[in-house]
PDB file of C-alpha atoms in Angstrom:
ATOM      1  CA  MET A  18      59.090 -50.821   6.066  1.00 39.00           C
ATOM      2  CA  LYS A  19      57.271 -52.426   8.967  1.00 42.00           C
ATOM      3  CA  ALA A  20      56.172 -50.301  11.917  1.00 41.00           C
ATOM      4  CA  TRP A  21      58.249 -52.205  14.507  1.00 41.00           C
ATOM      5  CA  VAL A  22      61.480 -50.912  13.001  1.00 42.00           C
ATOM      6  CA  PHE A  23      60.634 -47.383  14.110  1.00 40.00           C
ATOM      7  CA  ALA A  24      59.939 -48.519  17.689  1.00 56.00           C
ATOM      8  CA  MET A  25      63.246 -50.329  18.059  1.00 66.00           C
ATOM      9  CA  GLU A  26      66.058 -48.456  19.825  1.00 80.00           C
ATOM     10  CA  LEU A  27      69.802 -48.833  19.425  1.00 84.00           C
ATOM     11  CA  ARG A  28      70.105 -49.986  23.021  1.00 87.00           C
ATOM     12  CA  HIS A  29      67.995 -53.048  22.168  1.00 88.00           C
ATOM     13  CA  LEU A  30      70.574 -54.026  19.541  1.00 89.00           C
ATOM     14  CA  ARG A  31      73.487 -53.410  21.916  1.00 89.00           C
ATOM     15  CA  TYR A  32      71.799 -55.437  24.666  1.00 90.00           C
ATOM     16  CA  PHE A  33      71.061 -58.323  22.320  1.00 90.00           C
ATOM     17  CA  ILE A  34      74.629 -58.397  20.951  1.00 89.00           C
ATOM     18  CA  ALA A  35      76.060 -58.394  24.489  1.00 88.00           C
ATOM     19  CA  VAL A  36      73.890 -61.346  25.557  1.00 89.00           C
ATOM     20  CA  ALA A  37      74.701 -63.271  22.369  1.00 87.00           C
ATOM     21  CA  GLU A  38      78.448 -62.776  22.810  1.00 83.00           C
ATOM     22  CA  GLU A  39      78.501 -63.516  26.537  1.00 84.00           C
ATOM     23  CA  GLY A  40      76.169 -66.516  26.291  1.00 85.00           C
ATOM     24  CA  SER A  41      74.611 -65.431  29.580  1.00 86.00           C
ATOM     25  CA  LEU A  42      72.085 -62.807  30.659  1.00 88.00           C
ATOM     26  CA  THR A  43      73.776 -62.412  34.023  1.00 86.00           C
ATOM     27  CA  ASN A  44      77.282 -61.953  32.604  1.00 85.00           C
ATOM     28  CA  ALA A  45      76.058 -59.529  29.956  1.00 86.00           C
ATOM     29  CA  ALA A  46      74.160 -57.486  32.540  1.00 86.00           C
ATOM     30  CA  GLU A  47      76.978 -57.318  35.075  1.00 85.00           C
ATOM     31  CA  ARG A  48      80.126 -57.239  32.956  1.00 82.00           C
ATOM     32  CA  ARG A  49      79.099 -55.470  29.776  1.00 83.00           C
ATOM     33  CA  LEU A  50      75.971 -53.412  30.335  1.00 85.00           C
ATOM     34  CA  HIS A  51      76.104 -52.542  34.040  1.00 86.00           C
ATOM     35  CA  THR A  52      72.411 -53.147  34.526  1.00 87.00           C
ATOM     36  CA  THR A  53      70.310 -55.733  36.342  1.00 89.00           C
ATOM     37  CA  GLN A  54      69.509 -59.148  34.928  1.00 88.00           C
ATOM     38  CA  PRO A  55      65.698 -58.675  35.223  1.00 88.00           C
ATOM     39  CA  SER A  56      65.916 -55.358  33.380  1.00 89.00           C
ATOM     40  CA  LEU A  57      68.031 -56.922  30.627  1.00 88.00           C
ATOM     41  CA  SER A  58      65.611 -59.851  30.307  1.00 90.00           C
ATOM     42  CA  ARG A  59      62.756 -57.392  29.899  1.00 90.00           C
ATOM     43  CA  GLN A  60      64.617 -55.491  27.161  1.00 89.00           C
ATOM     44  CA  ILE A  61      65.300 -58.728  25.267  1.00 90.00           C
ATOM     45  CA  ARG A  62      61.639 -59.750  25.558  1.00 90.00           C
ATOM     46  CA  ASP A  63      60.591 -56.348  24.219  1.00 88.00           C
ATOM     47  CA  LEU A  64      62.915 -56.800  21.262  1.00 89.00           C
ATOM     48  CA  GLU A  65      61.536 -60.263  20.496  1.00 89.00           C
ATOM     49  CA  LEU A  66      57.985 -58.928  20.700  1.00 89.00           C
ATOM     50  CA  GLU A  67      58.844 -56.118  18.282  1.00 87.00           C
ATOM     51  CA  ILE A  68      60.396 -58.515  15.785  1.00 87.00           C
ATOM     52  CA  GLY A  69      57.857 -61.285  16.289  1.00 88.00           C
ATOM     53  CA  VAL A  70      60.309 -64.182  16.615  1.00 90.00           C
ATOM     54  CA  LYS A  71      62.286 -65.849  19.408  1.00 91.00           C
ATOM     55  CA  LEU A  72      65.955 -64.818  19.311  1.00 91.00           C
ATOM     56  CA  LEU A  73      67.317 -66.534  22.420  1.00 91.00           C
ATOM     57  CA  GLU A  74      66.529 -69.688  24.317  1.00 89.00           C
ATOM     58  CA  ARG A  75      67.651 -70.884  27.725  1.00 83.00           C
ATOM     59  CA  LYS A  76      69.941 -73.910  27.931  1.00 82.00           C
ATOM     60  CA  THR A  77      71.448 -75.735  30.879  1.00 74.00           C
ATOM     61  CA  ARG A  78      74.772 -74.011  30.158  1.00 72.00           C
ATOM     62  CA  GLY A  79      73.365 -70.530  29.577  1.00 77.00           C
ATOM     63  CA  ILE A  80      71.712 -68.720  26.695  1.00 84.00           C
ATOM     64  CA  ALA A  81      71.780 -69.921  23.077  1.00 87.00           C
ATOM     65  CA  LEU A  82      70.821 -68.201  19.848  1.00 88.00           C
ATOM     66  CA  THR A  83      67.915 -69.571  17.865  1.00 89.00           C
ATOM     67  CA  ALA A  84      68.246 -69.829  14.087  1.00 87.00           C
ATOM     68  CA  ALA A  85      66.501 -66.467  13.833  1.00 87.00           C
ATOM     69  CA  GLY A  86      68.820 -65.056  16.497  1.00 88.00           C
ATOM     70  CA  ARG A  87      71.953 -66.088  14.598  1.00 85.00           C
ATOM     71  CA  VAL A  88      70.705 -64.311  11.486  1.00 85.00           C
ATOM     72  CA  PHE A  89      69.619 -61.239  13.454  1.00 88.00           C
ATOM     73  CA  LEU A  90      72.994 -61.015  15.240  1.00 85.00           C
ATOM     74  CA  ASP A  91      74.914 -60.350  12.023  1.00 79.00           C
ATOM     75  CA  HIS A  92      72.424 -57.711  10.908  1.00 83.00           C
ATOM     76  CA  ALA A  93      72.409 -56.078  14.337  1.00 85.00           C
ATOM     77  CA  ARG A  94      76.197 -55.752  14.281  1.00 80.00           C
ATOM     78  CA  LEU A  95      76.054 -54.331  10.768  1.00 76.00           C
ATOM     79  CA  ALA A  96      73.368 -51.824  11.784  1.00 80.00           C
ATOM     80  CA  LEU A  97      75.459 -50.518  14.694  1.00 78.00           C
ATOM     81  CA  MET A  98      78.528 -50.340  12.493  1.00 72.00           C
ATOM     82  CA  GLN A  99      76.625 -48.333   9.882  1.00 73.00           C
ATOM     83  CA  ILE A 100      75.400 -45.934  12.579  1.00 80.00           C
ATOM     84  CA  GLU A 101      78.989 -45.423  13.738  1.00 73.00           C
ATOM     85  CA  VAL A 102      80.118 -44.787  10.149  1.00 67.00           C
ATOM     86  CA  ALA A 103      77.281 -42.291   9.687  1.00 75.00           C
ATOM     87  CA  CYS A 104      78.277 -40.453  12.864  1.00 76.00           C
ATOM     88  CA  GLU A 105      81.911 -40.285  11.782  1.00 67.00           C
ATOM     89  CA  ALA A 106      80.873 -39.022   8.347  1.00 66.00           C
ATOM     90  CA  ALA A 107      78.724 -36.305   9.909  1.00 74.00           C
ATOM     91  CA  ARG A 108      81.561 -35.212  12.196  1.00 71.00           C
ATOM     92  CA  GLY A 109      83.890 -35.171   9.223  1.00 63.00           C
ATOM     93  CA  THR A 110      81.862 -32.443   7.527  1.00 67.00           C
ATOM     94  CA  GLU A 111      82.950 -30.071  10.295  1.00 67.00           C
ATOM     95  CA  GLN A 112      86.624 -30.781   9.690  1.00 60.00           C
ATOM     96  CA  PRO A 113      88.875 -29.905   6.746  1.00 55.00           C
ATOM     97  CA  GLN A 114      89.516 -32.753   4.314  1.00 58.00           C
ATOM     98  CA  LYS A 115      92.729 -34.637   5.114  1.00 61.00           C
ATOM     99  CA  PRO A 116      94.643 -37.349   3.291  1.00 75.00           C
ATOM    100  CA  ALA A 117      93.254 -40.732   4.350  1.00 90.00           C
ATOM    101  CA  PHE A 118      94.631 -44.243   4.801  1.00 95.00           C
ATOM    102  CA  VAL A 119      92.469 -47.292   5.585  1.00 96.00           C
ATOM    103  CA  ILE A 120      93.853 -50.266   7.504  1.00 96.00           C
ATOM    104  CA  GLY A 121      91.779 -53.402   8.040  1.00 96.00           C
ATOM    105  CA  PHE A 122      92.040 -56.061  10.724  1.00 94.00           C
ATOM    106  CA  LEU A 123      90.677 -59.554  10.901  1.00 90.00           C
ATOM    107  CA  LEU A 124      87.977 -59.369  13.557  1.00 83.00           C
ATOM    108  CA  GLY A 125      89.647 -59.699  16.958  1.00 82.00           C
ATOM    109  CA  GLN A 126      93.199 -59.128  15.684  1.00 87.00           C
ATOM    110  CA  GLU A 127      92.929 -55.359  16.139  1.00 85.00           C
ATOM    111  CA  ALA A 128      93.328 -55.883  19.881  1.00 80.00           C
ATOM    112  CA  VAL A 129      96.727 -57.429  19.181  1.00 84.00           C
ATOM    113  CA  TRP A 130      98.180 -55.400  16.298  1.00 90.00           C
ATOM    114  CA  LEU A 131      96.433 -52.020  16.330  1.00 89.00           C
ATOM    115  CA  SER A 132      98.675 -50.150  18.756  1.00 88.00           C
ATOM    116  CA  GLU A 133     101.938 -50.885  16.962  1.00 90.00           C
ATOM    117  CA  SER A 134     100.363 -50.361  13.528  1.00 92.00           C
ATOM    118  CA  LEU A 135      99.141 -46.902  14.527  1.00 92.00           C
ATOM    119  CA  ARG A 136     102.540 -46.019  15.975  1.00 91.00           C
ATOM    120  CA  ILE A 137     104.245 -46.787  12.666  1.00 93.00           C
ATOM    121  CA  LEU A 138     101.623 -44.972  10.587  1.00 93.00           C
ATOM    122  CA  ARG A 139     101.770 -41.859  12.769  1.00 93.00           C
ATOM    123  CA  GLU A 140     105.552 -41.806  12.622  1.00 93.00           C
ATOM    124  CA  GLU A 141     105.475 -42.082   8.842  1.00 94.00           C
ATOM    125  CA  ALA A 142     102.636 -39.640   8.144  1.00 93.00           C
ATOM    126  CA  PRO A 143     101.248 -37.773  11.182  1.00 91.00           C
ATOM    127  CA  GLU A 144      99.088 -35.583   8.925  1.00 90.00           C
ATOM    128  CA  VAL A 145      97.186 -38.520   7.397  1.00 92.00           C
ATOM    129  CA  GLU A 146      93.755 -39.470   8.748  1.00 92.00           C
ATOM    130  CA  ILE A 147      93.747 -43.173   9.648  1.00 93.00           C
ATOM    131  CA  THR A 148      90.527 -45.169   9.262  1.00 93.00           C
ATOM    132  CA  LEU A 149      90.223 -48.577  10.920  1.00 92.00           C
ATOM    133  CA  MET A 150      88.081 -51.484   9.736  1.00 92.00           C
ATOM    134  CA  THR A 151      87.455 -54.839  11.414  1.00 90.00           C
ATOM    135  CA  LYS A 152      85.835 -57.476   9.224  1.00 90.00           C
ATOM    136  CA  SER A 153      86.023 -61.147   8.309  1.00 89.00           C
ATOM    137  CA  SER A 154      88.958 -62.181   6.129  1.00 92.00           C
ATOM    138  CA  PRO A 155      86.900 -62.612   2.910  1.00 92.00           C
ATOM    139  CA  GLU A 156      85.386 -59.148   3.450  1.00 93.00           C
ATOM    140  CA  LEU A 157      88.832 -57.621   3.927  1.00 95.00           C
ATOM    141  CA  ALA A 158      90.052 -59.249   0.714  1.00 95.00           C
ATOM    142  CA  ASP A 159      87.067 -57.807  -1.150  1.00 93.00           C
ATOM    143  CA  GLY A 160      87.813 -54.366   0.306  1.00 94.00           C
ATOM    144  CA  LEU A 161      91.423 -54.569  -0.889  1.00 95.00           C
ATOM    145  CA  MET A 162      90.370 -55.606  -4.399  1.00 94.00           C
ATOM    146  CA  GLN A 163      87.797 -52.793  -4.567  1.00 92.00           C
ATOM    147  CA  GLY A 164      90.332 -50.205  -3.425  1.00 92.00           C
ATOM    148  CA  LYS A 165      88.395 -49.412  -0.237  1.00 93.00           C
ATOM    149  CA  ILE A 166      91.194 -50.649   2.064  1.00 96.00           C
ATOM    150  CA  ASP A 167      94.897 -49.808   1.701  1.00 97.00           C
ATOM    151  CA  VAL A 168      96.363 -52.637   3.779  1.00 97.00           C
ATOM    152  CA  ALA A 169      94.849 -55.436   5.878  1.00 97.00           C
ATOM    153  CA  LEU A 170      95.840 -58.186   8.290  1.00 96.00           C
ATOM    154  CA  LEU A 171      93.943 -61.215   7.038  1.00 95.00           C
ATOM    155  CA  ARG A 172      94.222 -64.772   5.684  1.00 95.00           C
ATOM    156  CA  ARG A 173      95.555 -65.678   2.243  1.00 95.00           C
ATOM    157  CA  GLU A 174      92.148 -65.887   0.631  1.00 92.00           C
ATOM    158  CA  ALA A 175      91.658 -67.867  -2.566  1.00 87.00           C
ATOM    159  CA  HIS A 176      90.162 -66.399  -5.749  1.00 86.00           C
ATOM    160  CA  THR A 177      91.620 -62.936  -5.226  1.00 90.00           C
ATOM    161  CA  VAL A 178      92.771 -60.756  -8.126  1.00 90.00           C
ATOM    162  CA  GLY A 179      95.618 -58.270  -7.961  1.00 93.00           C
ATOM    163  CA  LEU A 180      96.471 -58.798  -4.290  1.00 95.00           C
ATOM    164  CA  ALA A 181      99.869 -59.440  -2.739  1.00 96.00           C
ATOM    165  CA  PHE A 182     100.442 -61.099   0.653  1.00 96.00           C
ATOM    166  CA  ARG A 183     103.279 -61.064   3.166  1.00 94.00           C
ATOM    167  CA  LEU A 184     103.476 -63.556   6.017  1.00 94.00           C
ATOM    168  CA  LEU A 185     103.385 -62.023   9.506  1.00 92.00           C
ATOM    169  CA  ILE A 186     103.104 -65.032  11.826  1.00 92.00           C
ATOM    170  CA  LYS A 187     101.855 -68.602  11.975  1.00 94.00           C
ATOM    171  CA  GLU A 188      99.111 -68.975  14.588  1.00 93.00           C
ATOM    172  CA  PRO A 189      98.575 -72.357  16.298  1.00 96.00           C
ATOM    173  CA  LEU A 190      95.024 -73.651  16.564  1.00 96.00           C
ATOM    174  CA  ILE A 191      93.421 -74.523  19.890  1.00 96.00           C
ATOM    175  CA  ALA A 192      90.280 -76.406  20.857  1.00 96.00           C
ATOM    176  CA  ILE A 193      87.389 -74.443  22.396  1.00 96.00           C
ATOM    177  CA  LEU A 194      85.177 -76.489  24.760  1.00 95.00           C
ATOM    178  CA  PRO A 195      82.383 -75.827  27.276  1.00 95.00           C
ATOM    179  CA  THR A 196      83.704 -75.467  30.828  1.00 93.00           C
ATOM    180  CA  GLY A 197      81.725 -78.527  31.882  1.00 92.00           C
ATOM    181  CA  HIS A 198      82.888 -80.751  29.021  1.00 94.00           C
ATOM    182  CA  ARG A 199      84.467 -84.072  29.940  1.00 93.00           C
ATOM    183  CA  LEU A 200      87.634 -83.096  28.025  1.00 94.00           C
ATOM    184  CA  ALA A 201      87.956 -79.686  29.692  1.00 93.00           C
ATOM    185  CA  GLY A 202      89.981 -81.226  32.525  1.00 92.00           C
ATOM    186  CA  HIS A 203      92.688 -82.434  30.132  1.00 93.00           C
ATOM    187  CA  ARG A 204      95.874 -80.380  29.853  1.00 93.00           C
ATOM    188  CA  ALA A 205      95.984 -81.007  26.086  1.00 95.00           C
ATOM    189  CA  LEU A 206      93.838 -82.913  23.587  1.00 95.00           C
ATOM    190  CA  ARG A 207      94.689 -85.635  21.095  1.00 94.00           C
ATOM    191  CA  PRO A 208      93.073 -85.690  17.638  1.00 93.00           C
ATOM    192  CA  GLN A 209      91.417 -88.993  18.596  1.00 93.00           C
ATOM    193  CA  ASP A 210      89.708 -87.275  21.542  1.00 92.00           C
ATOM    194  CA  LEU A 211      88.060 -84.790  19.191  1.00 93.00           C
ATOM    195  CA  ALA A 212      86.867 -87.362  16.672  1.00 91.00           C
ATOM    196  CA  ARG A 213      84.152 -88.538  19.067  1.00 87.00           C
ATOM    197  CA  GLU A 214      82.784 -85.041  19.765  1.00 93.00           C
ATOM    198  CA  SER A 215      80.315 -82.765  17.995  1.00 93.00           C
ATOM    199  CA  PHE A 216      82.239 -80.287  15.808  1.00 94.00           C
ATOM    200  CA  ILE A 217      81.083 -76.712  15.158  1.00 93.00           C
ATOM    201  CA  SER A 218      82.370 -75.346  11.865  1.00 91.00           C
ATOM    202  CA  THR A 219      83.086 -71.702  10.988  1.00 85.00           C
ATOM    203  CA  ALA A 220      83.547 -72.385   7.281  1.00 80.00           C
ATOM    204  CA  ARG A 221      81.158 -69.685   6.083  1.00 77.00           C
ATOM    205  CA  VAL A 222      83.045 -66.819   7.689  1.00 80.00           C
ATOM    206  CA  ALA A 223      86.523 -68.416   7.704  1.00 88.00           C
ATOM    207  CA  PRO A 224      87.061 -70.663   4.665  1.00 89.00           C
ATOM    208  CA  VAL A 225      90.862 -70.619   5.010  1.00 93.00           C
ATOM    209  CA  LEU A 226      90.562 -71.775   8.618  1.00 93.00           C
ATOM    210  CA  ARG A 227      88.294 -74.629   7.562  1.00 92.00           C
ATOM    211  CA  THR A 228      90.851 -75.762   4.967  1.00 94.00           C
ATOM    212  CA  VAL A 229      93.539 -75.859   7.679  1.00 95.00           C
ATOM    213  CA  ILE A 230      91.226 -77.862   9.951  1.00 95.00           C
ATOM    214  CA  ASP A 231      90.349 -80.327   7.185  1.00 94.00           C
ATOM    215  CA  ASP A 232      94.049 -80.864   6.427  1.00 95.00           C
ATOM    216  CA  TYR A 233      94.731 -81.414  10.137  1.00 95.00           C
ATOM    217  CA  ALA A 234      91.977 -84.023  10.404  1.00 94.00           C
ATOM    218  CA  ALA A 235      93.177 -85.813   7.272  1.00 94.00           C
ATOM    219  CA  LYS A 236      96.787 -85.983   8.510  1.00 94.00           C
ATOM    220  CA  ALA A 237      95.630 -87.213  11.911  1.00 93.00           C
ATOM    221  CA  GLY A 238      93.439 -89.877  10.288  1.00 94.00           C
ATOM    222  CA  ILE A 239      90.215 -88.682  11.933  1.00 93.00           C
ATOM    223  CA  ARG A 240      86.856 -87.512  10.680  1.00 92.00           C
ATOM    224  CA  LEU A 241      85.277 -84.555  12.460  1.00 92.00           C
ATOM    225  CA  ARG A 242      81.578 -84.998  13.196  1.00 90.00           C
ATOM    226  CA  GLN A 243      80.169 -81.653  12.067  1.00 89.00           C
ATOM    227  CA  ASP A 244      76.761 -80.900  13.573  1.00 85.00           C
ATOM    228  CA  TYR A 245      76.623 -77.085  13.290  1.00 85.00           C
ATOM    229  CA  ASP A 246      77.903 -74.387  10.950  1.00 85.00           C
ATOM    230  CA  ALA A 247      78.304 -71.013  12.672  1.00 84.00           C
ATOM    231  CA  GLU A 248      77.586 -67.726  10.907  1.00 76.00           C
ATOM    232  CA  THR A 249      80.426 -65.943  12.753  1.00 78.00           C
ATOM    233  CA  LEU A 250      83.411 -66.837  14.936  1.00 80.00           C
ATOM    234  CA  SER A 251      81.641 -65.442  18.002  1.00 81.00           C
ATOM    235  CA  GLY A 252      78.580 -67.427  16.974  1.00 83.00           C
ATOM    236  CA  GLY A 253      80.726 -70.539  16.895  1.00 87.00           C
ATOM    237  CA  VAL A 254      81.879 -69.896  20.456  1.00 89.00           C
ATOM    238  CA  SER A 255      78.274 -69.343  21.534  1.00 89.00           C
ATOM    239  CA  LEU A 256      77.298 -72.646  19.916  1.00 91.00           C
ATOM    240  CA  VAL A 257      80.098 -74.371  21.817  1.00 93.00           C
ATOM    241  CA  ALA A 258      78.657 -73.071  25.073  1.00 91.00           C
ATOM    242  CA  SER A 259      75.063 -73.976  24.233  1.00 90.00           C
ATOM    243  CA  THR A 260      75.410 -77.327  22.438  1.00 92.00           C
ATOM    244  CA  GLY A 261      78.280 -78.990  24.313  1.00 93.00           C
ATOM    245  CA  GLY A 262      80.336 -79.364  21.139  1.00 93.00           C
ATOM    246  CA  PHE A 263      83.768 -77.981  20.299  1.00 95.00           C
ATOM    247  CA  THR A 264      85.450 -75.871  17.654  1.00 95.00           C
ATOM    248  CA  LEU A 265      89.024 -75.163  16.551  1.00 95.00           C
ATOM    249  CA  LEU A 266      90.175 -71.541  16.378  1.00 94.00           C
ATOM    250  CA  PRO A 267      93.473 -69.584  16.204  1.00 93.00           C
ATOM    251  CA  LEU A 268      95.160 -68.958  19.542  1.00 92.00           C
ATOM    252  CA  TYR A 269      94.456 -65.212  19.574  1.00 88.00           C
ATOM    253  CA  VAL A 270      90.748 -65.780  20.338  1.00 88.00           C
ATOM    254  CA  ARG A 271      91.549 -67.082  23.834  1.00 84.00           C
ATOM    255  CA  ASN A 272      91.764 -63.496  25.093  1.00 75.00           C
ATOM    256  CA  ALA A 273      88.142 -62.839  24.118  1.00 77.00           C
ATOM    257  CA  LEU A 274      86.445 -66.056  25.235  1.00 85.00           C
ATOM    258  CA  ILE A 275      83.210 -65.985  27.202  1.00 85.00           C
ATOM    259  CA  PRO A 276      83.365 -67.476  30.735  1.00 88.00           C
ATOM    260  CA  SER A 277      81.330 -70.550  29.797  1.00 92.00           C
ATOM    261  CA  VAL A 278      84.061 -71.969  27.513  1.00 93.00           C
ATOM    262  CA  VAL A 279      87.737 -72.899  27.894  1.00 94.00           C
ATOM    263  CA  ALA A 280      90.690 -73.238  25.524  1.00 95.00           C
ATOM    264  CA  ARG A 281      92.870 -76.334  25.350  1.00 96.00           C
ATOM    265  CA  PRO A 282      96.040 -76.916  23.262  1.00 95.00           C
ATOM    266  CA  LEU A 283      96.389 -79.809  20.838  1.00 95.00           C
ATOM    267  CA  ARG A 284      98.882 -82.654  21.220  1.00 93.00           C
ATOM    268  CA  GLY A 285     101.201 -83.838  18.502  1.00 90.00           C
ATOM    269  CA  GLU A 286     101.772 -81.837  15.323  1.00 91.00           C
ATOM    270  CA  VAL A 287      99.766 -78.683  16.006  1.00 94.00           C
ATOM    271  CA  PRO A 288      98.041 -77.139  12.969  1.00 95.00           C
ATOM    272  CA  THR A 289      98.798 -73.490  12.242  1.00 96.00           C
ATOM    273  CA  ILE A 290      97.159 -70.791  10.157  1.00 96.00           C
ATOM    274  CA  ASP A 291      99.012 -67.940   8.478  1.00 95.00           C
ATOM    275  CA  LEU A 292      98.276 -64.331   9.361  1.00 95.00           C
ATOM    276  CA  MET A 293      99.153 -62.228   6.321  1.00 95.00           C
ATOM    277  CA  MET A 294      99.574 -58.585   5.481  1.00 96.00           C
ATOM    278  CA  GLY A 295      97.631 -58.034   2.276  1.00 97.00           C
ATOM    279  CA  TYR A 296      97.471 -55.118  -0.148  1.00 97.00           C
ATOM    280  CA  ASN A 297      96.463 -54.314  -3.717  1.00 95.00           C
ATOM    281  CA  LYS A 298      99.471 -54.348  -6.055  1.00 94.00           C
ATOM    282  CA  SER A 299      98.007 -51.436  -8.018  1.00 93.00           C
ATOM    283  CA  ASN A 300      97.846 -49.204  -4.916  1.00 94.00           C
ATOM    284  CA  THR A 301     100.381 -46.388  -5.368  1.00 92.00           C
ATOM    285  CA  SER A 302      99.990 -44.860  -1.893  1.00 94.00           C
ATOM    286  CA  PRO A 303     103.399 -43.638  -0.637  1.00 94.00           C
ATOM    287  CA  LEU A 304     102.312 -44.373   2.934  1.00 95.00           C
ATOM    288  CA  LEU A 305     101.486 -47.962   1.974  1.00 95.00           C
ATOM    289  CA  LYS A 306     105.002 -48.427   0.594  1.00 95.00           C
ATOM    290  CA  ARG A 307     106.558 -47.022   3.761  1.00 95.00           C
ATOM    291  CA  PHE A 308     104.310 -49.162   5.963  1.00 95.00           C
ATOM    292  CA  LEU A 309     105.245 -52.293   4.016  1.00 94.00           C
ATOM    293  CA  ARG A 310     108.945 -51.498   4.448  1.00 92.00           C
ATOM    294  CA  ARG A 311     108.393 -51.603   8.205  1.00 91.00           C
ATOM    295  CA  ALA A 312     106.461 -54.898   8.219  1.00 87.00           C
ATOM    296  CA  ASP A 313     109.348 -56.739   9.871  1.00 84.00           C
ATOM    297  CA  GLU A 314     109.402 -54.132  12.611  1.00 82.00           C
ATOM    298  CA  LEU A 315     105.676 -54.628  13.112  1.00 82.00           C
ATOM    299  CA  VAL A 316     106.255 -58.336  13.719  1.00 80.00           C
ATOM    300  CA  GLN A 317     109.252 -57.827  16.009  1.00 76.00           C
ATOM    301  CA  ARG A 318     107.779 -55.056  18.140  1.00 65.00           C
ATOM    302  CA  GLY A 319     104.057 -55.613  17.712  1.00 55.00           C
ATOM    303  CA  SER A 320     103.989 -59.387  17.613  1.00 56.00           C
ATOM    304  CA  PRO A 321     101.921 -60.432  20.627  1.00 48.00           C
ATOM    305  CA  GLY A 322     103.266 -62.678  23.343  1.00 45.00           C
ATOM    306  CA  TRP A 323     100.512 -65.206  22.628  1.00 40.00           C
ATOM    307  CA  ALA A 324     101.907 -65.862  19.172  1.00 40.00           C
ATOM    308  CA  TYR A 325     104.926 -67.613  20.635  1.00 35.00           C
ATOM    309  CA  SER A 326     103.612 -68.340  24.125  1.00 39.00           C
ATOM    310  CA  ARG A 327     103.577 -71.831  25.549  1.00 36.00           C
ATOM    311  CA  THR A 328     100.542 -71.267  27.741  1.00 35.00           C
ATOM    312  CA  VAL A 329      96.808 -71.480  27.296  1.00 35.00           C
ATOM    313  CA  LYS A 330      94.508 -69.497  29.532  1.00 35.00           C
ATOM    314  CA  ARG A 331      91.687 -70.923  31.596  1.00 33.00           C
ATOM    315  CA  GLY A 332      89.885 -68.229  33.508  1.00 33.00           C
ATOM    316  CA  ASP A 333      92.514 -66.728  35.826  1.00 33.00           C
ATOM    317  CA  ARG A 334      94.690 -69.832  35.696  1.00 33.00           C
ATOM    318  CA  LYS A 335      97.319 -70.714  33.116  1.00 36.00           C
ATOM    319  CA  LEU A 336      98.049 -74.226  31.965  1.00 34.00           C
ATOM    320  CA  SER A 337     101.346 -75.157  30.337  1.00 31.00           C
ATOM    321  CA  VAL A 338     101.118 -76.571  26.850  1.00 31.00           C
TER     322      VAL A 338
END
């Protein structure tokens, strides 16, 4: 192992992730880290010196990840997640063993569905220890097949074995654009508007989403001009901010957008993507069976307002679809 690994601190990873997700040193310093921009810049430079490669580069619209930065971002997130798991495991040794139940959420969806899911689980089995996981949809499907996750909110992934899916909601797609984009002033966008713009794909992390987008383009009779392929959904948003292109994402992401991008609805027949509840058919957990029986209640009481809303947010303003 190289010597620089031992010199790196967890705060460097947290600082880097904050800058990458915000797309701005100033926003990351003020909104996320509560430090000064010069101090944050110095920490990022120290990290780049330790690693020996450039992770970020300045653009006219903020900060963009380099190719090395995009790769490092995924590993940095994984490293912090593993540290958190290790801490929880260590704390668990001081507590008596309890029955456990693992629920997984598509990254970002936990903010929408977690509260109601926990309410149901605690009502059904207050003595059970609940473990939460947030991952990409393909990772959640793998976890279900391997028996590491009891139930998950995810996409209907292809090439799965032994899994069952129940539809929760259909999520409309929206266009994500830089705030300064020429189309950002439109109340809604036509497919023909998008055909002339640079498209940022998220196919690697969201293959089901890409299939929905391809079907939408084919039905609309347009060809999307793909110039970038993002490693993560947040990376796709960062690329939108830094390259001036656009991407198409489910409506729920509007609540977690960085300030340098805006969301706009689509005109005409709006494409939708299914959010499913998935589980392994061989799982005999009694709590799983009781949770599945209350799936309709989860939709009725936990279904977020955005799922059926007719508005799209732009900063502090709301535009009617």
